[in-house]
Amino acid sequence: DAKTTQPTSMDCAEGRAANLPCNHSTISGNEYVYWYRQIHSQGPQYIIHGLKNNETNEMASLIITEDRKSSTLILPHATLRDTAVYYCIVRLPRNSYSGAGSYQLTFGKGTKLSVIP
Amino acid sequence: GAGVSQSPSNKVTEKGKDVELRCDPISGHTALYWYRQSLGQGLEFLIYFQGNSAPDKSGLPSDRFSAERTGGSVSTLTIQRTQQEDSAVYLCASSQGTSGHNEQFFGPGTRLTVL
């Protein structure tokens, strides 16, 4: 899996857009970008994923640069409940794994997002 | 159900006792994963079930740990003769089989404290 780099922490005012960057300069052509978050004392939560095109769902938008070396997760109207650690991971297509343990998710340090009232 | 559920939410036990942790995956999800997470640490993979295939137990830290999945749905993780280093949050996740390895849906976890 390609290595990702994220800022350690970020603050965002409640109601404003939260833009969380992720660098993945060694991403290969068929690797996807996935985002998860983990709210304190809860299990990780899948947010969104993409390959080349920008993606949007009910939770967030994902903007991937044309060279695919970086991406930004956008929470359009951050609420206090969005305070969490956000993880960016890069993975091969979902059915490309084989062998023991290759499907396990591995998170880096992530970005601790604090939404401020 | 709407999501992955786990029980109990909290378990405090004495060293040397056995514990059982339960996971109810999302209906229709054929893949089920157990992880554990120590305070401030990342996810540690424990075991993976896929349909009727033999489980991948490569992440189990010792033979005190075992898991089973009955009827392709509910799973139970058993820890025998618990030790203090077993204290952690035990997380269960499920996905839509091999097509969903990267989109795993997690339960709230069971916080295990071994005194």
PDB file of C-alpha atoms in Angstrom:
ATOM      1  CA  ASP A   1       0.000   0.000   0.000  1.00  0.00           C
ATOM      2  CA  ALA A   2       1.239   3.489  -0.860  1.00  0.00           C
ATOM      3  CA  LYS A   3       2.362   5.679   2.025  1.00  0.00           C
ATOM      4  CA  THR A   4       0.218   8.668   2.939  1.00  0.00           C
ATOM      5  CA  THR A   5       1.052  11.875   4.766  1.00  0.00           C
ATOM      6  CA  GLN A   6      -1.517  13.915   6.686  1.00  0.00           C
ATOM      7  CA  PRO A   7      -1.276  16.893   9.031  1.00  0.00           C
ATOM      8  CA  THR A   8      -1.361  15.880  12.664  1.00  0.00           C
ATOM      9  CA  SER A   9      -4.230  18.154  13.598  1.00  0.00           C
ATOM     10  CA  MET A  10      -6.625  20.786  12.271  1.00  0.00           C
ATOM     11  CA  ASP A  11      -9.292  23.069  13.666  1.00  0.00           C
ATOM     12  CA  CYS A  12     -12.491  24.064  11.888  1.00  0.00           C
ATOM     13  CA  ALA A  13     -15.270  26.418  12.942  1.00  0.00           C
ATOM     14  CA  GLU A  14     -18.676  24.825  13.270  1.00  0.00           C
ATOM     15  CA  GLY A  15     -20.742  25.307  10.115  1.00  0.00           C
ATOM     16  CA  ARG A  16     -17.712  25.962   7.935  1.00  0.00           C
ATOM     17  CA  ALA A  17     -16.201  23.560   5.433  1.00  0.00           C
ATOM     18  CA  ALA A  18     -13.456  21.310   6.748  1.00  0.00           C
ATOM     19  CA  ASN A  19     -10.781  20.548   4.152  1.00  0.00           C
ATOM     20  CA  LEU A  20      -8.497  17.690   5.118  1.00  0.00           C
ATOM     21  CA  PRO A  21      -5.463  17.139   2.887  1.00  0.00           C
ATOM     22  CA  CYS A  22      -3.603  13.925   2.191  1.00  0.00           C
ATOM     23  CA  ASN A  23      -0.403  13.419   0.223  1.00  0.00           C
ATOM     24  CA  HIS A  24       0.162  10.100  -1.547  1.00  0.00           C
ATOM     25  CA  SER A  25       2.915  10.861  -4.022  1.00  0.00           C
ATOM     26  CA  THR A  26       3.842   7.190  -4.526  1.00  0.00           C
ATOM     27  CA  ILE A  27       0.335   6.088  -5.441  1.00  0.00           C
ATOM     28  CA  SER A  28       0.198   3.577  -8.287  1.00  0.00           C
ATOM     29  CA  GLY A  29      -2.153   3.777 -11.220  1.00  0.00           C
ATOM     30  CA  ASN A  30      -4.744   1.363  -9.926  1.00  0.00           C
ATOM     31  CA  GLU A  31      -4.724   2.257  -6.237  1.00  0.00           C
ATOM     32  CA  TYR A  32      -7.782   3.902  -4.735  1.00  0.00           C
ATOM     33  CA  VAL A  33      -7.878   6.588  -2.067  1.00  0.00           C
ATOM     34  CA  TYR A  34     -10.048   5.707   0.936  1.00  0.00           C
ATOM     35  CA  TRP A  35     -11.064   7.841   3.892  1.00  0.00           C
ATOM     36  CA  TYR A  36     -12.161   6.617   7.303  1.00  0.00           C
ATOM     37  CA  ARG A  37     -12.695   8.455  10.552  1.00  0.00           C
ATOM     38  CA  GLN A  38     -12.770   7.424  14.178  1.00  0.00           C
ATOM     39  CA  ILE A  39     -14.782   9.403  16.659  1.00  0.00           C
ATOM     40  CA  HIS A  40     -13.596   9.104  20.243  1.00  0.00           C
ATOM     41  CA  SER A  41     -14.633   5.807  21.859  1.00  0.00           C
ATOM     42  CA  GLN A  42     -16.232   4.537  18.659  1.00  0.00           C
ATOM     43  CA  GLY A  43     -15.184   2.140  15.910  1.00  0.00           C
ATOM     44  CA  PRO A  44     -13.743   3.440  12.629  1.00  0.00           C
ATOM     45  CA  GLN A  45     -16.278   4.647  10.087  1.00  0.00           C
ATOM     46  CA  TYR A  46     -15.910   4.387   6.310  1.00  0.00           C
ATOM     47  CA  ILE A  47     -16.487   7.759   4.638  1.00  0.00           C
ATOM     48  CA  ILE A  48     -15.702   7.726   0.937  1.00  0.00           C
ATOM     49  CA  HIS A  49     -13.284   6.477  -1.698  1.00  0.00           C
ATOM     50  CA  GLY A  50     -12.188   7.381  -5.220  1.00  0.00           C
ATOM     51  CA  LEU A  51      -9.767   6.574  -8.021  1.00  0.00           C
ATOM     52  CA  LYS A  52      -9.437   9.564 -10.352  1.00  0.00           C
ATOM     53  CA  ASN A  53     -12.672  11.492 -10.440  1.00  0.00           C
ATOM     54  CA  ASN A  54     -14.021  13.600  -7.648  1.00  0.00           C
ATOM     55  CA  GLU A  55     -16.599  11.795  -5.569  1.00  0.00           C
ATOM     56  CA  THR A  56     -19.455  12.975  -3.366  1.00  0.00           C
ATOM     57  CA  ASN A  57     -21.780  11.168  -1.012  1.00  0.00           C
ATOM     58  CA  GLU A  58     -24.034  12.104   1.851  1.00  0.00           C
ATOM     59  CA  MET A  59     -21.096  12.460   4.217  1.00  0.00           C
ATOM     60  CA  ALA A  60     -18.378  14.197   2.264  1.00  0.00           C
ATOM     61  CA  SER A  61     -16.679  15.068  -1.015  1.00  0.00           C
ATOM     62  CA  LEU A  62     -13.335  13.758  -2.185  1.00  0.00           C
ATOM     63  CA  ILE A  63     -11.196  15.840  -4.505  1.00  0.00           C
ATOM     64  CA  ILE A  64      -8.265  14.031  -6.141  1.00  0.00           C
ATOM     65  CA  THR A  65      -5.646  16.043  -8.029  1.00  0.00           C
ATOM     66  CA  GLU A  66      -5.101  15.295 -11.692  1.00  0.00           C
ATOM     67  CA  ASP A  67      -1.705  13.701 -11.001  1.00  0.00           C
ATOM     68  CA  ARG A  68      -3.319  11.728  -8.131  1.00  0.00           C
ATOM     69  CA  LYS A  69      -0.459  12.590  -5.804  1.00  0.00           C
ATOM     70  CA  SER A  70      -2.745  14.255  -3.303  1.00  0.00           C
ATOM     71  CA  SER A  71      -6.383  14.490  -2.314  1.00  0.00           C
ATOM     72  CA  THR A  72      -8.667  16.515  -0.065  1.00  0.00           C
ATOM     73  CA  LEU A  73     -11.595  15.311   1.965  1.00  0.00           C
ATOM     74  CA  ILE A  74     -14.231  18.006   2.310  1.00  0.00           C
ATOM     75  CA  LEU A  75     -16.884  18.074   5.002  1.00  0.00           C
ATOM     76  CA  PRO A  76     -19.091  20.864   3.616  1.00  0.00           C
ATOM     77  CA  HIS A  77     -20.692  22.024   6.874  1.00  0.00           C
ATOM     78  CA  ALA A  78     -18.744  20.696   9.820  1.00  0.00           C
ATOM     79  CA  THR A  79     -20.622  19.983  13.034  1.00  0.00           C
ATOM     80  CA  LEU A  80     -19.340  19.236  16.506  1.00  0.00           C
ATOM     81  CA  ARG A  81     -20.069  15.560  15.859  1.00  0.00           C
ATOM     82  CA  ASP A  82     -17.485  15.583  13.076  1.00  0.00           C
ATOM     83  CA  THR A  83     -14.707  15.967  15.638  1.00  0.00           C
ATOM     84  CA  ALA A  84     -12.650  12.821  15.055  1.00  0.00           C
ATOM     85  CA  VAL A  85      -9.389  11.434  13.720  1.00  0.00           C
ATOM     86  CA  TYR A  86      -9.537  11.185   9.935  1.00  0.00           C
ATOM     87  CA  TYR A  87      -7.495   8.562   8.131  1.00  0.00           C
ATOM     88  CA  CYS A  88      -6.486   8.582   4.479  1.00  0.00           C
ATOM     89  CA  ILE A  89      -5.368   5.211   3.099  1.00  0.00           C
ATOM     90  CA  VAL A  90      -4.404   4.085  -0.363  1.00  0.00           C
ATOM     91  CA  ARG A  91      -5.308   0.589  -1.441  1.00  0.00           C
ATOM     92  CA  LEU A  92      -5.528  -1.587  -4.523  1.00  0.00           C
ATOM     93  CA  PRO A  93      -9.008  -2.336  -5.894  1.00  0.00           C
ATOM     94  CA  ARG A  94     -11.135  -4.076  -3.339  1.00  0.00           C
ATOM     95  CA  ASN A  95     -10.944  -7.558  -4.799  1.00  0.00           C
ATOM     96  CA  SER A  96      -7.254  -7.511  -5.641  1.00  0.00           C
ATOM     97  CA  TYR A  97      -6.006  -8.916  -2.399  1.00  0.00           C
ATOM     98  CA  SER A  98      -5.056 -12.456  -1.674  1.00  0.00           C
ATOM     99  CA  GLY A  99      -3.090 -14.155   0.986  1.00  0.00           C
ATOM    100  CA  ALA A 100      -3.404 -14.114   4.713  1.00  0.00           C
ATOM    101  CA  GLY A 101      -3.949 -10.728   6.234  1.00  0.00           C
ATOM    102  CA  SER A 102      -3.827  -8.771   2.987  1.00  0.00           C
ATOM    103  CA  TYR A 103      -7.343  -7.444   3.499  1.00  0.00           C
ATOM    104  CA  GLN A 104      -6.722  -6.013   6.927  1.00  0.00           C
ATOM    105  CA  LEU A 105      -7.003  -2.254   7.190  1.00  0.00           C
ATOM    106  CA  THR A 106      -3.989  -0.381   8.453  1.00  0.00           C
ATOM    107  CA  PHE A 107      -4.331   3.231   9.527  1.00  0.00           C
ATOM    108  CA  GLY A 108      -1.529   5.746   9.921  1.00  0.00           C
ATOM    109  CA  LYS A 109      -1.554   8.578  12.438  1.00  0.00           C
ATOM    110  CA  GLY A 110      -4.373  10.443  10.689  1.00  0.00           C
ATOM    111  CA  THR A 111      -5.509  14.032  11.229  1.00  0.00           C
ATOM    112  CA  LYS A 112      -7.224  14.969  14.440  1.00  0.00           C
ATOM    113  CA  LEU A 113      -9.989  17.370  13.395  1.00  0.00           C
ATOM    114  CA  SER A 114     -11.436  19.551  16.108  1.00  0.00           C
ATOM    115  CA  VAL A 115     -14.657  21.354  15.226  1.00  0.00           C
ATOM    116  CA  ILE A 116     -14.900  24.513  17.312  1.00  0.00           C
ATOM    117  CA  PRO A 117     -18.279  25.984  18.357  1.00  0.00           C
TER     118      PRO A 117
ATOM    119  CA  GLY B   1     -29.870  -4.727  11.579  1.00  0.00           C
ATOM    120  CA  ALA B   2     -28.798  -1.362  10.288  1.00  0.00           C
ATOM    121  CA  GLY B   3     -25.206  -1.707  11.414  1.00  0.00           C
ATOM    122  CA  VAL B   4     -22.701  -3.972  13.100  1.00  0.00           C
ATOM    123  CA  SER B   5     -23.542  -4.567  16.736  1.00  0.00           C
ATOM    124  CA  GLN B   6     -21.288  -5.875  19.473  1.00  0.00           C
ATOM    125  CA  SER B   7     -21.895  -7.003  23.000  1.00  0.00           C
ATOM    126  CA  PRO B   8     -21.128  -6.350  25.714  1.00  0.00           C
ATOM    127  CA  SER B   9     -20.054  -2.758  25.261  1.00  0.00           C
ATOM    128  CA  ASN B  10     -17.835  -3.000  28.321  1.00  0.00           C
ATOM    129  CA  LYS B  11     -16.382  -6.012  30.086  1.00  0.00           C
ATOM    130  CA  VAL B  12     -14.300  -5.982  33.240  1.00  0.00           C
ATOM    131  CA  THR B  13     -12.808  -9.290  34.242  1.00  0.00           C
ATOM    132  CA  GLU B  14     -10.188 -10.687  36.554  1.00  0.00           C
ATOM    133  CA  LYS B  15      -6.902 -12.043  35.304  1.00  0.00           C
ATOM    134  CA  GLY B  16      -7.201 -15.724  34.462  1.00  0.00           C
ATOM    135  CA  LYS B  17     -10.914 -15.686  33.654  1.00  0.00           C
ATOM    136  CA  ASP B  18     -12.348 -16.511  30.223  1.00  0.00           C
ATOM    137  CA  VAL B  19     -14.391 -13.960  28.265  1.00  0.00           C
ATOM    138  CA  GLU B  20     -16.662 -14.144  25.229  1.00  0.00           C
ATOM    139  CA  LEU B  21     -17.281 -11.195  22.947  1.00  0.00           C
ATOM    140  CA  ARG B  22     -20.103 -11.210  20.437  1.00  0.00           C
ATOM    141  CA  CYS B  23     -20.471  -9.613  17.011  1.00  0.00           C
ATOM    142  CA  ASP B  24     -23.578  -9.312  14.853  1.00  0.00           C
ATOM    143  CA  PRO B  25     -22.537  -8.248  11.337  1.00  0.00           C
ATOM    144  CA  ILE B  26     -24.619  -6.348   8.835  1.00  0.00           C
ATOM    145  CA  SER B  27     -27.196  -8.644   7.277  1.00  0.00           C
ATOM    146  CA  GLY B  28     -25.944 -10.057   3.997  1.00  0.00           C
ATOM    147  CA  HIS B  29     -22.283  -9.298   4.637  1.00  0.00           C
ATOM    148  CA  THR B  30     -20.312 -12.478   4.126  1.00  0.00           C
ATOM    149  CA  ALA B  31     -16.978 -11.178   5.406  1.00  0.00           C
ATOM    150  CA  LEU B  32     -16.342 -10.579   9.093  1.00  0.00           C
ATOM    151  CA  TYR B  33     -13.191  -9.238  10.729  1.00  0.00           C
ATOM    152  CA  TRP B  34     -12.004  -8.946  14.314  1.00  0.00           C
ATOM    153  CA  TYR B  35      -9.477  -6.277  15.292  1.00  0.00           C
ATOM    154  CA  ARG B  36      -8.305  -4.896  18.584  1.00  0.00           C
ATOM    155  CA  GLN B  37      -7.151  -1.415  19.422  1.00  0.00           C
ATOM    156  CA  SER B  38      -5.143  -0.523  22.462  1.00  0.00           C
ATOM    157  CA  LEU B  39      -5.364   2.988  23.893  1.00  0.00           C
ATOM    158  CA  GLY B  40      -3.987   5.485  21.415  1.00  0.00           C
ATOM    159  CA  GLN B  41      -2.829   2.757  19.048  1.00  0.00           C
ATOM    160  CA  GLY B  42      -3.808   1.618  15.566  1.00  0.00           C
ATOM    161  CA  LEU B  43      -5.852  -1.384  14.559  1.00  0.00           C
ATOM    162  CA  GLU B  44      -4.400  -4.834  15.149  1.00  0.00           C
ATOM    163  CA  PHE B  45      -5.915  -7.497  12.914  1.00  0.00           C
ATOM    164  CA  LEU B  46      -6.963 -10.688  14.683  1.00  0.00           C
ATOM    165  CA  ILE B  47      -9.052 -12.956  12.468  1.00  0.00           C
ATOM    166  CA  TYR B  48     -11.082 -12.949   9.248  1.00  0.00           C
ATOM    167  CA  PHE B  49     -14.067 -15.042   8.174  1.00  0.00           C
ATOM    168  CA  GLN B  50     -15.332 -15.260   4.601  1.00  0.00           C
ATOM    169  CA  GLY B  51     -18.440 -17.304   3.923  1.00  0.00           C
ATOM    170  CA  ASN B  52     -17.886 -20.986   4.576  1.00  0.00           C
ATOM    171  CA  SER B  53     -14.134 -20.831   4.001  1.00  0.00           C
ATOM    172  CA  ALA B  54     -11.662 -21.646   6.724  1.00  0.00           C
ATOM    173  CA  PRO B  55     -10.962 -18.493   8.734  1.00  0.00           C
ATOM    174  CA  ASP B  56      -7.675 -16.644   8.502  1.00  0.00           C
ATOM    175  CA  LYS B  57      -6.360 -16.791  12.049  1.00  0.00           C
ATOM    176  CA  SER B  58      -2.959 -15.293  11.271  1.00  0.00           C
ATOM    177  CA  GLY B  59      -3.472 -12.294  13.538  1.00  0.00           C
ATOM    178  CA  LEU B  60      -4.418 -14.108  16.714  1.00  0.00           C
ATOM    179  CA  PRO B  61      -1.703 -13.246  19.283  1.00  0.00           C
ATOM    180  CA  SER B  62      -1.765 -16.552  21.153  1.00  0.00           C
ATOM    181  CA  ASP B  63      -3.608 -19.846  21.438  1.00  0.00           C
ATOM    182  CA  ARG B  64      -5.672 -18.320  24.229  1.00  0.00           C
ATOM    183  CA  PHE B  65      -7.610 -16.511  21.517  1.00  0.00           C
ATOM    184  CA  SER B  66     -10.191 -18.244  19.346  1.00  0.00           C
ATOM    185  CA  ALA B  67     -13.199 -17.252  17.313  1.00  0.00           C
ATOM    186  CA  GLU B  68     -16.054 -18.906  15.587  1.00  0.00           C
ATOM    187  CA  ARG B  69     -18.802 -17.825  13.289  1.00  0.00           C
ATOM    188  CA  THR B  70     -22.007 -19.807  13.354  1.00  0.00           C
ATOM    189  CA  GLY B  71     -24.331 -19.989  10.397  1.00  0.00           C
ATOM    190  CA  GLY B  72     -22.277 -17.455   8.504  1.00  0.00           C
ATOM    191  CA  SER B  73     -23.583 -14.629  10.648  1.00  0.00           C
ATOM    192  CA  VAL B  74     -22.925 -14.061  14.359  1.00  0.00           C
ATOM    193  CA  SER B  75     -19.342 -14.410  15.547  1.00  0.00           C
ATOM    194  CA  THR B  76     -17.915 -14.978  19.000  1.00  0.00           C
ATOM    195  CA  LEU B  77     -14.355 -14.127  20.021  1.00  0.00           C
ATOM    196  CA  THR B  78     -13.202 -16.071  23.068  1.00  0.00           C
ATOM    197  CA  ILE B  79     -10.194 -15.205  25.186  1.00  0.00           C
ATOM    198  CA  GLN B  80      -9.170 -17.845  27.677  1.00  0.00           C
ATOM    199  CA  ARG B  81      -7.164 -17.199  30.835  1.00  0.00           C
ATOM    200  CA  THR B  82      -7.170 -13.455  30.248  1.00  0.00           C
ATOM    201  CA  GLN B  83      -4.050 -11.427  30.950  1.00  0.00           C
ATOM    202  CA  GLN B  84      -3.713  -7.728  31.672  1.00  0.00           C
ATOM    203  CA  GLU B  85      -2.126  -7.151  28.257  1.00  0.00           C
ATOM    204  CA  ASP B  86      -5.377  -8.344  26.692  1.00  0.00           C
ATOM    205  CA  SER B  87      -7.026  -5.102  27.825  1.00  0.00           C
ATOM    206  CA  ALA B  88      -8.106  -3.233  24.700  1.00  0.00           C
ATOM    207  CA  VAL B  89     -11.120  -2.334  22.605  1.00  0.00           C
ATOM    208  CA  TYR B  90     -12.123  -5.295  20.470  1.00  0.00           C
ATOM    209  CA  LEU B  91     -13.666  -4.208  17.181  1.00  0.00           C
ATOM    210  CA  CYS B  92     -15.685  -6.253  14.754  1.00  0.00           C
ATOM    211  CA  ALA B  93     -16.235  -5.236  11.138  1.00  0.00           C
ATOM    212  CA  SER B  94     -18.111  -6.710   8.220  1.00  0.00           C
ATOM    213  CA  SER B  95     -18.058  -6.195   4.483  1.00  0.00           C
ATOM    214  CA  GLN B  96     -19.689  -7.506   1.349  1.00  0.00           C
ATOM    215  CA  GLY B  97     -17.299 -10.362   0.860  1.00  0.00           C
ATOM    216  CA  THR B  98     -14.206 -10.101  -1.236  1.00  0.00           C
ATOM    217  CA  SER B  99     -15.595  -7.141  -3.149  1.00  0.00           C
ATOM    218  CA  GLY B 100     -15.692  -5.040  -0.006  1.00  0.00           C
ATOM    219  CA  HIS B 101     -12.346  -5.514   1.727  1.00  0.00           C
ATOM    220  CA  ASN B 102     -11.662  -1.809   1.616  1.00  0.00           C
ATOM    221  CA  GLU B 103     -15.127  -0.761   2.771  1.00  0.00           C
ATOM    222  CA  GLN B 104     -15.413  -2.340   6.148  1.00  0.00           C
ATOM    223  CA  PHE B 105     -18.213  -1.328   8.478  1.00  0.00           C
ATOM    224  CA  PHE B 106     -17.246  -1.371  12.118  1.00  0.00           C
ATOM    225  CA  GLY B 107     -19.207  -2.003  15.254  1.00  0.00           C
ATOM    226  CA  PRO B 108     -18.897   0.176  18.365  1.00  0.00           C
ATOM    227  CA  GLY B 109     -16.451  -2.231  19.962  1.00  0.00           C
ATOM    228  CA  THR B 110     -16.201  -4.012  23.283  1.00  0.00           C
ATOM    229  CA  ARG B 111     -13.911  -2.387  25.826  1.00  0.00           C
ATOM    230  CA  LEU B 112     -12.207  -5.185  27.743  1.00  0.00           C
ATOM    231  CA  THR B 113     -10.454  -4.430  31.005  1.00  0.00           C
ATOM    232  CA  VAL B 114      -8.497  -7.208  32.694  1.00  0.00           C
ATOM    233  CA  LEU B 115      -7.711  -6.441  36.307  1.00  0.00           C
TER     234      LEU B 115
END
